[in-house]
N, CA, C and O of each residue as an XYZ file, in Angstrom:
464
protein
N       0.853     -1.180      0.000
C       0.000      0.000      0.000
C       0.896      1.240      0.000
O       1.884      1.308      0.732
N       0.542      2.196     -0.815
C       1.304      3.432     -0.932
C       1.016      4.316      0.276
O      -0.066      4.245      0.858
N       1.976      5.139      0.648
C       1.847      6.009      1.824
C       0.611      6.901      1.711
O      -0.110      7.071      2.694
N       0.351      7.472      0.532
C      -0.791      8.368      0.376
C      -2.105      7.622      0.575
O      -3.068      8.187      1.094
N      -2.152      6.361      0.166
C      -3.363      5.570      0.380
C      -3.627      5.397      1.873
O      -4.754      5.564      2.339
N      -2.579      5.063      2.610
C      -2.724      4.898      4.058
C      -3.178      6.201      4.706
O      -4.077      6.207      5.546
N      -2.557      7.286      4.314
C      -2.911      8.588      4.872
C      -4.362      8.949      4.557
O      -5.094      9.401      5.438
N      -4.772      8.753      3.324
C      -6.154      9.069      2.935
C      -7.161      8.213      3.693
O      -8.185      8.718      4.153
N      -6.875      6.928      3.823
C      -7.792      6.038      4.538
C      -7.892      6.438      6.002
O      -8.991      6.484      6.555
N      -6.771      6.728      6.631
C      -6.793      7.159      8.037
C      -7.586      8.451      8.186
O      -8.385      8.581      9.113
N      -7.376      9.404      7.290
C      -8.099     10.675      7.365
C      -9.598     10.479      7.132
O     -10.411     11.111      7.807
N      -9.968      9.629      6.205
C     -11.388      9.360      5.960
C     -12.049      8.708      7.177
O     -13.167      9.064      7.550
N     -11.356      7.762      7.785
C     -11.911      7.098      8.977
C     -12.020      8.087     10.133
O     -13.007      8.071     10.868
N     -11.019      8.945     10.300
C     -11.093      9.964     11.348
C     -12.248     10.933     11.105
O     -12.948     11.324     12.040
N     -12.439     11.312      9.855
C     -13.549     12.203      9.521
C     -14.885     11.548      9.858
O     -15.755     12.179     10.458
N     -15.044     10.299      9.476
C     -16.280      9.584      9.778
C     -16.480      9.447     11.283
O     -17.583      9.658     11.786
N     -15.422      9.097     11.999
C     -15.510      8.984     13.457
C     -15.927     10.309     14.083
O     -16.760     10.336     14.990
N     -15.353     11.403     13.603
C     -15.670     12.733     14.137
C     -17.148     13.061     13.933
O     -17.803     13.584     14.834
N     -17.665     12.753     12.752
C     -19.067     13.055     12.456
C     -20.007     12.181     13.278
O     -20.997     12.667     13.825
N     -19.699     10.903     13.362
C     -20.615      9.984     14.038
C     -20.522     10.031     15.558
O     -21.509      9.755     16.241
N     -19.369     10.372     16.095
C     -19.209     10.314     17.548
C     -19.307     11.672     18.226
O     -19.419     11.736     19.450
N     -19.270     12.747     17.471
C     -19.316     14.082     18.059
C     -20.669     14.305     18.726
O     -21.713     14.100     18.107
N     -20.647     14.721     19.978
C     -21.886     14.937     20.714
C     -22.686     16.103     20.155
O     -23.895     16.182     20.371
N     -22.036     17.001     19.447
C     -22.732     18.168     18.912
C     -23.398     17.882     17.574
O     -24.034     18.771     17.007
N     -23.268     16.663     17.056
C     -23.903     16.340     15.779
C     -25.252     15.669     15.984
O     -25.792     15.092     15.040
N     -25.812     15.724     17.186
C     -27.103     15.101     17.408
C     -28.194     15.783     16.592
O     -29.242     15.190     16.336
N     -27.955     17.011     16.186
C     -28.939     17.712     15.361
C     -28.843     17.311     13.894
O     -29.746     17.592     13.107
N     -27.755     16.658     13.534
C     -27.572     16.231     12.155
C     -28.581     15.131     11.851
O     -28.748     14.197     12.636
N     -29.238     15.245     10.734
C     -30.240     14.267     10.362
C     -29.597     12.908     10.115
O     -28.445     12.813      9.692
N     -30.371     11.861     10.389
C     -29.862     10.499     10.257
C     -29.443     10.203      8.817
O     -28.438      9.526      8.598
N     -30.193     10.696      7.839
C     -29.847     10.406      6.451
C     -28.517     11.031      6.082
O     -27.799     10.508      5.230
N     -28.180     12.154      6.720
C     -26.889     12.780      6.447
C     -25.755     11.930      7.015
O     -24.696     11.808      6.399
N     -25.979     11.344      8.192
C     -24.969     10.464      8.778
C     -24.801      9.199      7.938
O     -23.683      8.727      7.728
N     -25.919      8.657      7.461
C     -25.860      7.469      6.616
C     -25.126      7.791      5.312
O     -24.292      7.010      4.853
N     -25.443      8.948      4.719
C     -24.773      9.368      3.493
C     -23.277      9.552      3.738
O     -22.456      9.177      2.901
N     -22.928     10.132      4.885
C     -21.512     10.324      5.225
C     -20.783      9.000      5.362
O     -19.650      8.858      4.900
N     -21.434      8.022      6.001
C     -20.820      6.699      6.152
C     -20.674      6.011      4.793
O     -19.644      5.402      4.504
N     -21.702      6.114      3.973
C     -21.644      5.512      2.641
C     -20.559      6.175      1.788
O     -19.804      5.496      1.091
N     -20.492      7.506      1.853
C     -19.455      8.234      1.123
C     -18.067      7.793      1.571
O     -17.175      7.602      0.745
N     -17.888      7.634      2.870
C     -16.581      7.225      3.392
C     -16.202      5.838      2.891
O     -15.060      5.608      2.493
N     -17.154      4.919      2.909
C     -16.873      3.562      2.423
C     -16.528      3.562      0.938
O     -15.601      2.872      0.514
N     -17.270      4.335      0.149
C     -16.974      4.414     -1.289
C     -15.613      5.067     -1.505
O     -14.834      4.618     -2.346
N     -15.323      6.126     -0.749
C     -14.029      6.804     -0.891
C     -12.878      5.874     -0.532
O     -11.845      5.876     -1.202
N     -13.047      5.082      0.518
C     -12.007      4.122      0.890
C     -11.837      3.090     -0.220
O     -10.715      2.699     -0.542
N     -12.953      2.647     -0.805
C     -12.874      1.697     -1.919
C     -12.123      2.265     -3.111
O     -11.325      1.573     -3.742
N     -12.387      3.540     -3.416
C     -11.695      4.177     -4.548
C     -10.218      4.369     -4.236
O      -9.376      4.249     -5.126
N      -9.895      4.667     -2.975
C      -8.484      4.822     -2.603
C      -7.760      3.481     -2.691
O      -6.629      3.416     -3.171
N      -8.404      2.419     -2.234
C      -7.772      1.100     -2.279
C      -7.682      0.546     -3.704
O      -6.708     -0.119     -4.059
N      -8.707      0.825     -4.516
C      -8.761      0.315     -5.884
C      -8.978      1.483     -6.852
O     -10.099      1.708     -7.307
N      -7.913      2.226     -7.167
C      -8.044      3.439     -7.996
C      -8.639      3.180     -9.381
O      -9.318      4.050     -9.928
N      -8.401      2.025     -9.945
C      -8.944      1.729    -11.276
C     -10.452      1.523    -11.265
O     -11.092      1.565    -12.316
N     -11.024      1.299    -10.085
C     -12.469      1.105    -10.013
C     -13.213      2.356    -10.465
O     -14.283      2.253    -11.066
N     -12.665      3.528    -10.186
C     -13.342      4.758    -10.639
C     -13.315      4.850    -12.162
O     -14.258      5.363    -12.764
N     -12.256      4.364    -12.789
C     -12.206      4.341    -14.255
C     -13.248      3.387    -14.826
O     -13.899      3.691    -15.825
N     -13.402      2.224    -14.179
C     -14.391      1.259    -14.654
C     -15.805      1.801    -14.525
O     -16.619      1.654    -15.436
N     -16.092      2.425    -13.398
C     -17.420      3.014    -13.199
C     -17.640      4.147    -14.192
O     -18.737      4.291    -14.731
N     -16.621      4.944    -14.436
C     -16.732      6.052    -15.396
C     -17.048      5.522    -16.790
O     -17.921      6.054    -17.475
N     -16.348      4.484    -17.207
C     -16.613      3.894    -18.524
C     -18.039      3.347    -18.587
O     -18.719      3.469    -19.606
N     -18.479      2.742    -17.484
C     -19.812      2.147    -17.423
C     -20.903      3.204    -17.591
O     -21.927      2.931    -18.218
N     -20.699      4.423    -17.036
C     -21.709      5.484    -17.140
C     -21.475      6.387    -18.341
O     -22.256      7.309    -18.578
N     -20.419      6.144    -19.099
C     -20.197      6.890    -20.318
C     -19.282      8.089    -20.194
O     -19.314      8.986    -21.037
N     -18.462      8.116    -19.146
C     -17.499      9.199    -18.963
C     -16.122      8.633    -19.284
O     -15.859      7.455    -19.043
N     -15.249      9.467    -19.822
C     -13.937      9.002    -20.270
C     -13.041      8.466    -19.170
O     -12.511      7.361    -19.287
N     -12.864      9.237    -18.097
C     -11.920      8.852    -17.041
C     -12.588      8.936    -15.672
O     -13.583      9.638    -15.490
N     -12.026      8.214    -14.726
C     -12.541      8.248    -13.363
C     -12.397      9.620    -12.727
O     -13.258     10.042    -11.955
N     -11.302     10.325    -13.050
C     -11.095     11.670    -12.499
C     -12.180     12.620    -12.987
O     -12.650     13.468    -12.228
N     -12.584     12.482    -14.255
C     -13.671     13.325    -14.775
C     -14.976     13.027    -14.061
O     -15.728     13.938    -13.712
N     -15.240     11.748    -13.845
C     -16.460     11.357    -13.135
C     -16.474     11.958    -11.732
O     -17.489     12.492    -11.285
N     -15.338     11.865    -11.043
C     -15.267     12.438     -9.696
C     -15.486     13.944     -9.728
O     -16.139     14.492     -8.840
N     -14.951     14.615    -10.734
C     -15.160     16.058    -10.870
C     -16.637     16.366    -11.085
O     -17.160     17.297    -10.474
N     -17.315     15.611    -11.933
C     -18.738     15.824    -12.174
C     -19.543     15.604    -10.896
O     -20.444     16.381    -10.578
N     -19.211     14.545    -10.172
C     -19.934     14.265     -8.933
C     -19.685     15.345     -7.882
O     -20.598     15.727     -7.151
N     -18.456     15.831     -7.810
C     -18.160     16.915     -6.874
C     -18.878     18.202     -7.255
O     -19.306     18.959     -6.383
N     -19.010     18.450     -8.545
C     -19.750     19.632     -9.002
C     -21.213     19.535     -8.597
O     -21.795     20.513     -8.127
N     -21.803     18.373     -8.773
C     -23.197     18.162     -8.364
C     -23.333     18.319     -6.852
O     -24.271     18.957     -6.374
N     -22.405     17.743     -6.106
C     -22.450     17.858     -4.645
C     -22.303     19.310     -4.210
O     -22.967     19.744     -3.269
N     -21.442     20.062     -4.882
C     -21.249     21.470     -4.553
C     -22.526     22.262     -4.808
O     -22.937     23.067     -3.973
N     -23.152     22.036     -5.958
C     -24.390     22.752     -6.275
C     -25.479     22.392     -5.267
O     -26.212     23.267     -4.806
N     -25.587     21.118     -4.928
C     -26.573     20.683     -3.934
C     -26.318     21.367     -2.594
O     -27.255     21.828     -1.942
N     -25.061     21.434     -2.186
C     -24.712     22.055     -0.910
C     -25.040     23.543     -0.910
O     -25.582     24.060      0.067
N     -24.718     24.228     -1.991
C     -25.018     25.664     -2.077
C     -26.527     25.893     -2.024
O     -26.991     26.787     -1.316
N     -27.293     25.097     -2.763
C     -28.744     25.230     -2.730
C     -29.306     24.929     -1.347
O     -30.212     25.615     -0.876
N     -28.770     23.908     -0.704
C     -29.224     23.543      0.633
C     -28.961     24.684      1.619
O     -29.831     25.030      2.418
N     -27.774     25.259      1.562
C     -27.437     26.372      2.451
C     -28.324     27.578      2.140
O     -28.768     28.267      3.059
N     -28.587     27.838      0.869
C     -29.441     28.954      0.478
C     -30.855     28.775      1.030
O     -31.431     29.704      1.596
N     -31.409     27.570      0.862
C     -32.766     27.294      1.351
C     -32.822     27.417      2.865
O     -33.759     28.008      3.401
N     -31.831     26.865      3.564
C     -31.792     26.979      5.025
C     -31.685     28.437      5.451
O     -32.320     28.846      6.424
N     -30.890     29.224      4.735
C     -30.758     30.647      5.045
C     -32.076     31.378      4.881
O     -32.428     32.220      5.707
N     -32.812     31.063      3.816
C     -34.126     31.685      3.598
C     -35.103     31.291      4.701
O     -35.888     32.122      5.157
N     -35.063     30.030      5.134
C     -35.934     29.588      6.222
C     -35.601     30.338      7.510
O     -36.499     30.776      8.229
N     -34.320     30.482      7.796
C     -33.911     31.219      8.995
C     -34.312     32.692      8.892
O     -34.710     33.309      9.880
N     -34.203     33.239      7.692
C     -34.596     34.631      7.484
C     -36.085     34.812      7.759
O     -36.482     35.785      8.400
N     -36.909     33.885      7.281
C     -38.356     33.949      7.547
C     -38.643     33.846      9.043
O     -39.470     34.582      9.581
N     -37.949     32.922      9.704
C     -38.149     32.775     11.150
C     -37.749     34.048     11.889
O     -38.414     34.450     12.844
N     -36.667     34.680     11.450
C     -36.212     35.915     12.082
C     -37.217     37.043     11.859
O     -37.463     37.838     12.767
N     -37.794     37.120     10.673
C     -38.803     38.149     10.391
C     -40.019     37.951     11.288
O     -40.535     38.912     11.858
N     -40.475     36.715     11.414
C     -41.635     36.424     12.272
C     -41.327     36.784     13.716
O     -42.150     37.395     14.397
N     -40.143     36.406     14.184
C     -39.744     36.714     15.553
C     -39.656     38.223     15.771
O     -40.097     38.724     16.806
N     -39.096     38.944     14.816
C     -38.962     40.398     14.922
C     -40.331     41.048     14.971
O     -40.550     41.977     15.748
N     -41.249     40.575     14.156
C     -42.613     41.120     14.177
C     -43.278     40.882     15.522
O     -43.926     41.776     16.065
N     -43.119     39.675     16.062
C     -43.724     39.376     17.366
C     -43.146     40.261     18.462
O     -43.878     40.754     19.320
N     -41.827     40.462     18.431
C     -41.189     41.323     19.429
C     -41.687     42.759     19.276
O     -41.952     43.428     20.274
N     -41.815     43.238     18.045
C     -42.301     44.599     17.816
C     -43.724     44.758     18.316
O     -44.053     45.778     18.922
N     -44.571     43.772     18.077
C     -45.958     43.832     18.550
C     -45.996     43.829     20.063
O     -46.738     44.602     20.669
N     -45.199     42.961     20.683
C     -45.172     42.908     22.151
C     -44.663     44.217     22.747
O     -45.192     44.685     23.755
N     -43.645     44.809     22.137
C     -43.134     46.085     22.630
C     -44.170     47.182     22.475
O     -44.317     48.025     23.360
N     -44.895     47.183     21.356
C     -45.941     48.188     21.155
C     -47.051     48.012     22.175
O     -47.552     48.997     22.718
N     -47.443     46.777     22.441
C     -48.483     46.521     23.449
C     -48.012     46.952     24.830
O     -48.792     47.506     25.605
N     -46.745     46.705     25.147
C     -46.192     47.096     26.436
C     -46.173     48.611     26.572
O     -46.528     49.140     27.626
N     -45.767     49.311     25.527
C     -45.776     50.775     25.555
C     -47.195     51.305     25.734
O     -47.422     52.252     26.487
N     -48.132     50.698     25.049
C     -49.513     51.142     25.147
C     -50.056     50.936     26.552
O     -50.781     51.789     27.063
N     -49.721     49.824     27.180
C     -50.172     49.559     28.546
C     -49.552     50.538     29.514
O     -50.216     50.983     30.451
N     -48.288     50.884     29.310
C     -47.614     51.839     30.191
C     -48.199     53.234     30.039
O     -48.321     53.959     31.026
N     -48.561     53.622     28.829
C     -49.077     54.964     28.602
C     -50.508     55.133     29.076
O     -50.945     56.259     29.316
N     -51.251     54.039     29.218
C     -52.643     54.129     29.691
C     -52.737     54.099     31.199
O     -53.833     54.272     31.732
N     -51.677     53.895     31.895
C     -51.698     53.852     33.378
C     -51.791     55.197     33.962
O     -51.819     55.339     35.185
């Protein structure tokens, strides 16, 4: 086994361990943890058997395994950006609702104080 393969496998396992064992990831959805574990296993497989990515690429109609990985990373990047954008919009809506409620409560409080 080449040194870089060992290093990559150790880093992938550490990354998976960090995600699955971190006490602060309890908010992470189960499907995300499952996807992370599956990704780690596939990544370890590709590191151990580099030609497998070429075979899969040929099977799906892409020239090289590196190109296939680039395409998949591009899709993952777009998905991540969209996911973050949608979450940001949801948080923005929640903040607007909260701000409106606080403004209404403050106005009601001022009105009660002025009528005393």
